[in-house]
Amino acid sequence: MARFDGRKYNELRPLIITPDVNRFAEGSVLIEQGNTKVYCTCSFEDRVPPHRKGTGLGWVTAEYAMLPRANRERSQRDISKLKLQGRSAEIQRLIGRSLRAVVDMELMGETCLTIDCDVLQGDGGTRCASITGGFVAMALACRRLTEQRVFKKNPIKDYVCALSTGIITLDGRDQAVVDICYEEDSTALADCNLVMTGDGRFVEIQGTGEGRPYSADELINIIRVTQPCLEKVIEAQKAIITL
Amino acid sequence: MARFDGRKYNELRPLIITPDVNRFAEGSVLIEQGNTKVYCTCSFEDRVPPHRKGTGLGWVTAEYAMLPRANRERSQRDISKLKLQGRSAEIQRLIGRSLRAVVDMELMGETCLTIDCDVLQGDGGTRCASITGGFVAMALACRRLTEQRVFKKNPIKDYVCALSTGIITLDGRDQAVVDICYEEDSTALADCNLVMTGDGRFVEIQGTGEGRPYSADELINIIRVTQPCLEKVIEAQKAIITL
Amino acid sequence: MARFDGRKYNELRPLIITPDVNRFAEGSVLIEQGNTKVYCTCSFEDRVPPHRKGTGLGWVTAEYAMLPRANRERSQRDISKLKLQGRSAEIQRLIGRSLRAVVDMELMGETCLTIDCDVLQGDGGTRCASITGGFVAMALACRRLTEQRVFKKNPIKDYVCALSTGIITLDGRDQAVVDICYEEDSTALADCNLVMTGDGRFVEIQGTGEGRPYSADELINIIRVTQPCLEKVIEAQKAIITL
Amino acid sequence: MARFDGRKYNELRPLIITPDVNRFAEGSVLIEQGNTKVYCTCSFEDRVPPHRKGTGLGWVTAEYAMLPRANRERSQRDISKLKLQGRSAEIQRLIGRSLRAVVDMELMGETCLTIDCDVLQGDGGTRCASITGGFVAMALACRRLTEQRVFKKNPIKDYVCALSTGIITLDGRDQAVVDICYEEDSTALADCNLVMTGDGRFVEIQGTGEGRPYSADELINIIRVTQPCLEKVIEAQKAIITL
Amino acid sequence: MARFDGRKYNELRPLIITPDVNRFAEGSVLIEQGNTKVYCTCSFEDRVPPHRKGTGLGWVTAEYAMLPRANRERSQRDISKLKLQGRSAEIQRLIGRSLRAVVDMELMGETCLTIDCDVLQGDGGTRCASITGGFVAMALACRRLTEQRVFKKNPIKDYVCALSTGIITLDGRDQAVVDICYEEDSTALADCNLVMTGDGRFVEIQGTGEGRPYSADELINIIRVTQPCLEKVIEAQKAIITL
Amino acid sequence: MARFDGRKYNELRPLIITPDVNRFAEGSVLIEQGNTKVYCTCSFEDRVPPHRKGTGLGWVTAEYAMLPRANRERSQRDISKLKLQGRSAEIQRLIGRSLRAVVDMELMGETCLTIDCDVLQGDGGTRCASITGGFVAMALACRRLTEQRVFKKNPIKDYVCALSTGIITLDGRDQAVVDICYEEDSTALADCNLVMTGDGRFVEIQGTGEGRPYSADELINIIRVTQPCLEKVIEAQKAIITL
């Protein structure tokens, strides 16, 4: 039996990264991963948050939000409820940590990059698409800022991208399948977000056993299955920007 | 002397309305008016706000927001400040009144349509583009909901669209120019948003003399100049949806 | 058939402006327009908001609120809901723009005037009464501040006042009637707020076709009918303060 | 040496209670105590807060706020800061407890009275004026509601009013002086708010030693000095409404 | 007939003050008064709030909160409702005033002490326990800060503590009983919080007639009964810290 | 070279779980893990959140907060900033998912358990201590509720606990060390929170390469090193409650 949408266990959804979708942002992309679409912009500011002042170091931060009709049901805007969703808070912290891992903060000096990831349409894997697309937006911004001599040297150290892999029951067997879409996500026994750099190492791994706990061996298998797929995602990034 | 971008006083910016950009919303469009880009979705809900309960009447409401990097400078999200911008509040009330004017609330029954207008990129005239695009998203939704027998009869009564016309000093003469972009807006002596229905009448007119007050004659002239241009906008709407 | 309260189509409600109702404010009035009562104060501060810093220019801003029992039903305070009402946001932006139109910001230097308009009792036309009364409070403050040499020269350039005119069906005929009260407002087919300066020009015009769209001719008629009435309102202002 | 404004130690400021200042509220007064002016309305609602549901008992609650320019300096509105001032929270709880003490909640049935006390101008003693004026607004509302048979029997059990007494150094001697104004309050060694019913007993007493602690004897003296003055306040209430 | 828990009318609950429960705070205690348990920390900061800047004077402030399950029923956190409870606002203002009364603000210089009182378990008298325990935390902090030469001289001028006394009907007679617990509090006719300094004088007295008004004589009796008990509380404080 | 506090790489800090620290909560513990102290209560409510209504299933949720002086520096309360910290939002979602993984929601029926984890003192590993302690509080509550026949059968399916393991450079070698304290955490190259059930499987794994990315082998090593230590934590839980 095949996956929900006919893909093989290690087959990615079509991945399209369109650069420069916003004329004002220092860097921007629209990333489409299957039906998931995230609008990513990277904005430069010549100041740092309080905890960086006087350190000579820069800062990279991310914000994540879903447009009200990004999902099957319309959801209220955060401002209507006066609360940032807990889920959004969790995700934007993950994106921020992932992107910071590949930036040399000394080369930035005391400046700040803000990566905004706004989900136009969500079909699973929005946080991973935000990291993958957010990186390209950030790298485009850093290239431009370096060309403009705002940065003396490009502070990007390596690529970074992410994929979500789930354990799904297929043909009566629990199996790791990569880049799961919404329908797969909602029936997955467990799922794991892996954030990998260009050198094949990890900056974040978040595995959750929603349906049932998973064993150490299952986790190791998820890593083995996903790693080569992450390399393909980096290839897609390289088609837009090379370091 | 010509306008900032070489247009004639009564020449519209290129207007592109792309329908069905969101697979979940009952109706959706991306409207591009020059460099202004607004993502509009129309969402149906089978319930009404408290003030409509038990009346047998439907409701149409709009929400308007700018993505953080829709502008030249990044702006903070409303949720970061815990406050809906006064400007957004004012605009979404205008959009809501404009769209309600062409909907038969009795035919809706006690249901609700929410039109979300999220500005991806702003270059002047975002509130007018939101009305023009929001109408098409709403009309697409109503056609689908009528086909699905959710509505017995299509509740849309007429087209509605909007344009922003300013008084600009060109060649030493104060002149009405239609569909002003950001640069024109920021130097306009006065500007006026006109919201017109398919039968050539108005549902909203908002004129502001920011640089100097304007005379009744100037206002009348603005109306005369803008009316034929609004008819062209309705033609663009008709290319996507006919009532 | 006469209007709801027996007035002629172009007859104002009794208009009483009582100056100096607050001993602390630099300027203050209680404005009563029929049963509408608004308490207006103008406060001076020797500082400007961030967007004016270093420009040498002053700023004028307005805040508008209704006391909880200003209306037929008690309404919750904004602070109970943690949200400024959208309607209040829209109105206070209108008041601010109207008052700024008649102030020379250079003569103010980098100082700020805040006009607070608190509705004690609302019976239609509260935003217009706020502009009319708010202007007098502001002009009283500017006269005093000029006498005290805080301002070298009085920054007030002209009078400004407002009236709300509606299209009402009387004797089977749709007719423009000025200074509409609550009952007229709730049955009006359309209504229009006109903000006029002492020289007979307009700084704001806001027309809304709530019941049905209105034609350009109807709008022009509204302006023609209202203009002489606005002159009477300026006479009432002049009885308190002359420039 | 006399008091700041020439009054004797046990002399009240001029006290004017104007009834029926609001045409919508079930009861309303403007209370002026010297330069302190509070606009009080009492609103009836045919429902109770959750903790009263199903008990057969009514509820009385109060809200207190200062208009932005009630004081020497303009203060920001609560909604601008998204926080009810701690001082306002403390005061409205005091007003609510004071008014509830003289209402028979059983006679109210499951209905609610909200007393809004909005300070137009503050010159010391605003919380006491709110209790004294709020009681009259509430009593006027209850009389009307009883006449209209909303209440079978008037639920008001007794009068209630309040005064603020301070310990001030006059002629080198620390002395209790009643109904202190702002200037006296800001130099008082201690001050005490006393809330008394028509039968001469207390429902609230709040004494604070801001400048220095006070002895039990001083507190007892404050009570002795204030009690006859509170009786005069009740006489002023009786001039408007008798139970 | 005896009290709910068998105590005599003037008998305190077991009072245990455990110092230094927090390794980071400059001063800290856990105070247990019967089943009431409050965790108090005192934090030093080398800055003052705006109203103290440039005055050379220090500031002392308090914050009070209940953990969600401090009571019989779980209550929502303030942040879930986006509102500080009115009751908490009232209490923390009382604690702040009480503690400020015994501190020499000049000796503090422009520094700030924040006393946090978090109720782990509430069984009546939490505000009084917060004052009593908060004082010890503050005194421990001041001793340490004086030893560390942050303060040249210990700014603590005197002890301060608090007890809550109620009027309860026992054996058919209304009687003042000290240090009332939750069950007594909920049936008390009146209750009074007394805040006393080491020299036997008062800085705060808050008496409320919830069940019925109380006479001046009853209030005087409450003071007479409570004063010797407050002296015992000061003895408990002295066991931890002597000035 | 040894660890910061002399422990071996696989040595836990002293772990003390004190049950029943709160007389009102259905279950409660104080968990002390070295200098980290978390006060955990479990509260039962006979209702479910909206998304569970009509499903017959129960719900388990967690809230996490730090007291203001839990850390080296005092931090503002969330309510002062009107925002739940993003970090707290992330952590309480992790705790909730971890605890839900070991509860049979069908056996709960439509009831809700809320586990509050309030950090009295933080020295690293507070989220893990919250899971370990929160589980015991929840299990104590479930045992009691089952004894009281609120639950027909105990819904707890298995133990769950957590530990934080970091990669630290010791003796020039990057090494995995378990149960890291604050000082180790702030210098760790990477750290990983592992949440394990009684059967040795995982419900959550969160690895972050803050200092540098980590390889798949390093992650696998972390799991190998931590698993036996997690078994010791479960032993500590079993000392308080056995399933």
PDB file of C-alpha atoms in Angstrom, chain D residues 8 11 35 49 51 64 88 108 118 130 133 139 141-142 151 169 192 201 213 218:
ATOM      1  CA  LYS D   8     -12.499  74.938  60.224  1.00  0.00           C
ATOM      2  CA  GLU D  11     -16.067  72.059  58.092  1.00  0.00           C
ATOM      3  CA  ASN D  35     -13.523  71.221  43.146  1.00  0.00           C
ATOM      4  CA  PRO D  49     -22.592  37.554  37.303  1.00  0.00           C
ATOM      5  CA  HIS D  51     -21.230  33.562  41.124  1.00  0.00           C
ATOM      6  CA  TYR D  64     -14.380  53.965  38.927  1.00  0.00           C
ATOM      7  CA  SER D  88      -8.745  52.399  40.378  1.00  0.00           C
ATOM      8  CA  MET D 108     -33.310  42.486  43.962  1.00  0.00           C
ATOM      9  CA  ASP D 118     -16.281  58.849  36.379  1.00  0.00           C
ATOM     10  CA  SER D 130     -18.098  58.446  44.475  1.00  0.00           C
ATOM     11  CA  GLY D 133     -22.922  60.302  44.890  1.00  0.00           C
ATOM     12  CA  ALA D 139     -31.275  55.053  45.289  1.00  0.00           C
ATOM     13  CA  ALA D 141     -32.599  53.985  40.209  1.00  0.00           C
ATOM     14  CA  CYS D 142     -34.128  51.724  42.856  1.00  0.00           C
ATOM     15  CA  PHE D 151     -38.525  45.422  42.036  1.00  0.00           C
ATOM     16  CA  THR D 169       0.025  69.735  61.281  1.00  0.00           C
ATOM     17  CA  CYS D 192      -8.670  57.829  56.897  1.00  0.00           C
ATOM     18  CA  ARG D 201     -22.414  52.577  61.991  1.00  0.00           C
ATOM     19  CA  PRO D 213       2.183  55.750  61.952  1.00  0.00           C
ATOM     20  CA  GLU D 218      -5.556  59.234  67.060  1.00  0.00           C
TER      21      GLU D 218
END
